[in-house]
Coordinates of C-alpha atoms and ligand atoms in Angstrom, one line a residue:
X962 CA 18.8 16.2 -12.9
X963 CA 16.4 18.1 -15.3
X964 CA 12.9 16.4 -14.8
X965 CA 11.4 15.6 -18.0
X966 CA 8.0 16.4 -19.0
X967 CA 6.5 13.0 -19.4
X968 CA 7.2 12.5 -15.5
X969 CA 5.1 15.1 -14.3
X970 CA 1.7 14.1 -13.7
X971 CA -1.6 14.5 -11.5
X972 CA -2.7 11.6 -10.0
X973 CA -6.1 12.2 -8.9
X974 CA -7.0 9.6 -6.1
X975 CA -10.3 8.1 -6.1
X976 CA -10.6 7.9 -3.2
X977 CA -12.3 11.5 -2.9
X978 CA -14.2 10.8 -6.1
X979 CA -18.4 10.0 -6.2
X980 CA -19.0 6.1 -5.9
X981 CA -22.2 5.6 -7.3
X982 CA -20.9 7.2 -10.6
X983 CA -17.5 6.3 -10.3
X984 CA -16.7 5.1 -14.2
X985 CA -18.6 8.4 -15.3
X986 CA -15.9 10.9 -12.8
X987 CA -13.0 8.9 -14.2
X988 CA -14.2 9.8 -18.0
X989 CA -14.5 13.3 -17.1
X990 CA -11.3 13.6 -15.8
X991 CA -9.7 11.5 -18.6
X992 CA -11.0 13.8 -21.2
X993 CA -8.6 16.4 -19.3
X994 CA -5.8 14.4 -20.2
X995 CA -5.3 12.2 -17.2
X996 CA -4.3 8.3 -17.8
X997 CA -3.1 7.3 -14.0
X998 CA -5.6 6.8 -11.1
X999 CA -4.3 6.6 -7.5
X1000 CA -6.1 4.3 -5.6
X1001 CA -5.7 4.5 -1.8
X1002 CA -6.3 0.7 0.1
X1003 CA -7.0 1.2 3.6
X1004 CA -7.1 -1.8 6.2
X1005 CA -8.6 -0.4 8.9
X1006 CA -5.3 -1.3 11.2
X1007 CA -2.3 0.4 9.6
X1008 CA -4.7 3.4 9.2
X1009 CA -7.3 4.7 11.1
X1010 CA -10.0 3.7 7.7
X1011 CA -11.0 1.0 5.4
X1012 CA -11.7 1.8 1.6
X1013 CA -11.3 -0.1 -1.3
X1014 CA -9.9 -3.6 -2.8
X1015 CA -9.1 -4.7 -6.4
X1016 CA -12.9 -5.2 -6.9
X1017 CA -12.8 -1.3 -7.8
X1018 CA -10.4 -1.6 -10.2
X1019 CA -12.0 -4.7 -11.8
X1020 CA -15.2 -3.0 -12.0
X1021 CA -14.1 0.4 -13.3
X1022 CA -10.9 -1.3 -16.0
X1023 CA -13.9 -1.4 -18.5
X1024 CA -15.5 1.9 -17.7
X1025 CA -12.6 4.2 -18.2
X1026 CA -8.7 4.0 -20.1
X1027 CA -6.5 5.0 -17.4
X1028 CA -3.6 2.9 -15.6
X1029 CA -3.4 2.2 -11.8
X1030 CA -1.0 3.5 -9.1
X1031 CA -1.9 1.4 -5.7
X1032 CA -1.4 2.6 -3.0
X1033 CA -1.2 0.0 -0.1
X1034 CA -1.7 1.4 3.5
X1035 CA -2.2 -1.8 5.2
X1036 CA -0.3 -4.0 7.5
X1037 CA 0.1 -7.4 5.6
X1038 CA 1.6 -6.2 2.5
X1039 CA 3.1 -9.5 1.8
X1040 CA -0.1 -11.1 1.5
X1041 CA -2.3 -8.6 -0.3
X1042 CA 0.4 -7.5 -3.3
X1043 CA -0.9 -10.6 -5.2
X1044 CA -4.4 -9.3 -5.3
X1045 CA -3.4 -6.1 -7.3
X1046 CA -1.5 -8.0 -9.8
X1047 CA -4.1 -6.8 -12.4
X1048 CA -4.2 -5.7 -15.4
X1049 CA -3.6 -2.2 -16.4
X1050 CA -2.0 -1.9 -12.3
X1051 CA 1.2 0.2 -13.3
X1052 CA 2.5 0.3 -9.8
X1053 CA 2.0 -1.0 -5.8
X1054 CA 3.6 1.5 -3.1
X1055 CA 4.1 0.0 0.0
X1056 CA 5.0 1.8 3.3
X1057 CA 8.1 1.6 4.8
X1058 CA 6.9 1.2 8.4
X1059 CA 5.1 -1.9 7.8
X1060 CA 7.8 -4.5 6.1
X1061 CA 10.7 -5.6 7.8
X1062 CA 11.9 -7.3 4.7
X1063 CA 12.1 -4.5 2.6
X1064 CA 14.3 -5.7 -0.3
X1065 CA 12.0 -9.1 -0.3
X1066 CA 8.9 -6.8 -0.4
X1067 CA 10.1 -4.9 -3.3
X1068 CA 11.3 -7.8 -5.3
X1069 CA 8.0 -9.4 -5.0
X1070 CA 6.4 -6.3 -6.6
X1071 CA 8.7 -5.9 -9.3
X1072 CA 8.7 -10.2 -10.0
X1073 CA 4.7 -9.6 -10.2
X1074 CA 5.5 -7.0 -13.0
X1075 CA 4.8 -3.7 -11.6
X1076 CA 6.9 -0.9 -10.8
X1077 CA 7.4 -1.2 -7.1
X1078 CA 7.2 1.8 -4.4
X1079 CA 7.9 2.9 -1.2
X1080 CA 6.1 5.1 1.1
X1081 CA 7.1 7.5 3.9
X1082 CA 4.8 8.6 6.7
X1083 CA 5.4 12.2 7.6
X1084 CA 7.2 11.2 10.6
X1085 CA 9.2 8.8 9.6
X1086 CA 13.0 9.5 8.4
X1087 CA 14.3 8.6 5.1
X1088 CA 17.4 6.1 6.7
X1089 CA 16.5 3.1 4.8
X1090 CA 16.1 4.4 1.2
X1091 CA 19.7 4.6 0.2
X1092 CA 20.3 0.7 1.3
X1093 CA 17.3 -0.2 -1.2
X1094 CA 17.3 2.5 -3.6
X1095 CA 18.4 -0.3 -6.0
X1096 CA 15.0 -1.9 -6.0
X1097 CA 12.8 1.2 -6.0
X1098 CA 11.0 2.6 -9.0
X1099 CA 9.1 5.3 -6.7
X1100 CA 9.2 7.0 -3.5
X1101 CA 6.0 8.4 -2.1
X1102 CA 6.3 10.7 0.6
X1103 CA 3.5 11.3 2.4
X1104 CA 2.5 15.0 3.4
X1105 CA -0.5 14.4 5.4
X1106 CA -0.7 11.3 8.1
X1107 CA -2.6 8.7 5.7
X1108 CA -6.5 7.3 6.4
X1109 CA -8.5 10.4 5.0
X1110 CA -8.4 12.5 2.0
X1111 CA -8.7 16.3 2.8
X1112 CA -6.0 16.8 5.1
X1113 CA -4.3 20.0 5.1
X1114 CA -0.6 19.8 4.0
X1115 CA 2.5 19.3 6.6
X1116 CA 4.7 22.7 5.3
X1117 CA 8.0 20.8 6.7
X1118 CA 7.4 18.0 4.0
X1119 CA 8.7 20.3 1.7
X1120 CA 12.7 19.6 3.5
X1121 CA 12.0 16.0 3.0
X1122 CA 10.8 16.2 -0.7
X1123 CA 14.2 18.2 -1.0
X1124 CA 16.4 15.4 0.7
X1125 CA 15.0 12.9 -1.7
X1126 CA 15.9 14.2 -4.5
X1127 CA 19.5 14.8 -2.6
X1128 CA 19.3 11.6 -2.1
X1129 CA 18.4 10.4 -5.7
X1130 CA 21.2 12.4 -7.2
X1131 CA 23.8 11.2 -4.4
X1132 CA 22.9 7.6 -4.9
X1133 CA 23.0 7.7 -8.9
X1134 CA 19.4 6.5 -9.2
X1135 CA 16.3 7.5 -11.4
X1136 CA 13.1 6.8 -9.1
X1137 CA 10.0 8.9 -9.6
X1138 CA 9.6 11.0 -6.4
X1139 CA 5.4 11.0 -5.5
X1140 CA 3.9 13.6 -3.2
X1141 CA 0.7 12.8 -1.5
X1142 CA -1.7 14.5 0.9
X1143 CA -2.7 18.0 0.3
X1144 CA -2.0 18.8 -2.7
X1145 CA -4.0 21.5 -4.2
X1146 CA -3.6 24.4 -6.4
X1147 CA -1.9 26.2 -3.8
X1148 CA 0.6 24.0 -2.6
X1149 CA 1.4 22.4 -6.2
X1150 CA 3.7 25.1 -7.3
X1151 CA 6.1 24.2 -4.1
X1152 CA 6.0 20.6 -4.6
X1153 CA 7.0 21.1 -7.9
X1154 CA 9.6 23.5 -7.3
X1155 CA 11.0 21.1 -4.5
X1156 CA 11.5 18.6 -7.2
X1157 CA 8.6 16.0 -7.2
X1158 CA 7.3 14.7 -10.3
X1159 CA 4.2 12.8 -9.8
X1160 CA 1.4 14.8 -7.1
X1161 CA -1.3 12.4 -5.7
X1162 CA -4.9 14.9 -5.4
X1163 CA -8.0 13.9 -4.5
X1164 CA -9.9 16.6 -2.8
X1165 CA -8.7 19.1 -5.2
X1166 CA -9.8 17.5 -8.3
X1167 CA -13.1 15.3 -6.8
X1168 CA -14.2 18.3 -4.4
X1169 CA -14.1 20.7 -7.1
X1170 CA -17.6 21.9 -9.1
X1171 CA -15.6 21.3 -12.2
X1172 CA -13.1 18.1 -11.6
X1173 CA -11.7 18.3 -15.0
X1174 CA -10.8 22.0 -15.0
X1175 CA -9.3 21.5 -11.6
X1176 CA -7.1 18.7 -13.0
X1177 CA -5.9 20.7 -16.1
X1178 CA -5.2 23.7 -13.5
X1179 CA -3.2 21.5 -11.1
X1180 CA -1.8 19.7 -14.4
X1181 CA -0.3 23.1 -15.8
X1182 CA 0.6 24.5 -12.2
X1183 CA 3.0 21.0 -11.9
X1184 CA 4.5 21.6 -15.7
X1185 CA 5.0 25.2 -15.3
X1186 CA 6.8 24.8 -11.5
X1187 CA 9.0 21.9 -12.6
X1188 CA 11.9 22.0 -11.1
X1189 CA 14.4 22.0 -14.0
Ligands
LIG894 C1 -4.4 9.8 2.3 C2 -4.3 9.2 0.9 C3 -4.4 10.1 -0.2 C4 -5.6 11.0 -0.2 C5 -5.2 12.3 -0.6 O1 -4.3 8.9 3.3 O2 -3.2 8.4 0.8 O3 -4.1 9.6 -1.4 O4 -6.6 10.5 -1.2 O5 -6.3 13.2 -0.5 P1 -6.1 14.8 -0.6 O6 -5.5 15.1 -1.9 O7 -7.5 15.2 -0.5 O8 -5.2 15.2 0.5
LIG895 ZN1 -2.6 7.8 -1.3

């Protein structure tokens, strides 16, 4: 499948970015050309940290233009997919290892109006995603263990990145394939080659002394590796 240009895209995560000046680091960034903020919910019991609920979004919607891809690493999805039914949320990713009722999950997403997601901890294999790739608009696959931004990237993610997108073609489907964890202006050009579309950063862009250069730089690193 050729990858079009419209689905390549940096998704810098707030997570990484400065809180008491949130709304003013979104602008910056925006005025690169970026429209879609990850944002990372932590629950302290899935993952090893506890960040943010849909308070942020609420209180930075106003501040800045951007969409919102949430990303849910917690252990109740059922109960706390509801809360980011909000406006301007484009899509909820939820991880694989913490729904037994994975078609149920997904449905409730997608009835709730967003584009639903799946997520993939490093070690966890990809057997379920053909027997729901009917109800998945995403896949995220993780390439750092999730709870902190930072992490340095898992070099055998890159197989897995491939296998979706084997996958994807095999079972006649159109999903967006996400990358997250690690993702910086080294790694970017073999993410892209490997056929992923949409690249979660948040230490490369907030860490940087210029976030909105770093974004265009990741930005044109993604479009010029596409794999095509
Ligand atoms: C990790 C989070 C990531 C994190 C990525 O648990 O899911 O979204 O913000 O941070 P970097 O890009 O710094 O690895
Ligand atoms: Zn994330």
């Amino acid at each position: 499948m050729n990858v079009s240009a419209d689905r390549l895209k940096i998704l810098p995560s707030i997570l990484s970015a400065p809180f008491d000046r949130l709304g003013e680091a979104v602008c910056e960034i925006e005025k690169a050309g970026c429209g879609l903020l990850h944002v990372d919910v932590m629950d302290g019991h899935f993952v090893p940290n506890l960040t943010m609920g849909p308070l942020v979004i609420d209180s930075l919607r106003p501040a800045c233009k951007s969409e919102f891809d949430v990303h849910l690493m917690v252990s109740n999805p059922a109960q706390v997919i509801p809360w980011f039914e909000r406006e301007r949320v484009r899509s909820i990713t939820i991880h694989a290892e913490t729904e037994p009722h994975l078609h149920v999950r997904l449905r409730q997403i997608k009835e709730g109006g967003r584009l639903a997601g799946i997520s993939f901890n490093p070690g966890t294999p990809l057997d379920c995603l053909p027997l729901v790739a009917d109800q998945v608009d995403i896949v995220l696959i993780m390439t750092v263990n999730p709870g902190f931004g930072g992490q340095t990237f898992i070099e055998p993610m890159r197989a897995k990145i491939r296998e979706t997108v084997a996958i994807r073609e095999r079972c006649g489907k159109d999903f967006i394939i996400q990358v997250d964890g690690g993702v910086n202006d080294k790694t970017v050009a073999l993410i892209a080659q490997d056929g992923a579309e949409e690249l979660v950063a948040g230490n490369a862009v907030f860490g940087a002394s210029d976030p909105a250069e770093a974004y265009r730089k990741l930005d044109d690193l993604l479009k010029q590796n596409a794999k095509s």
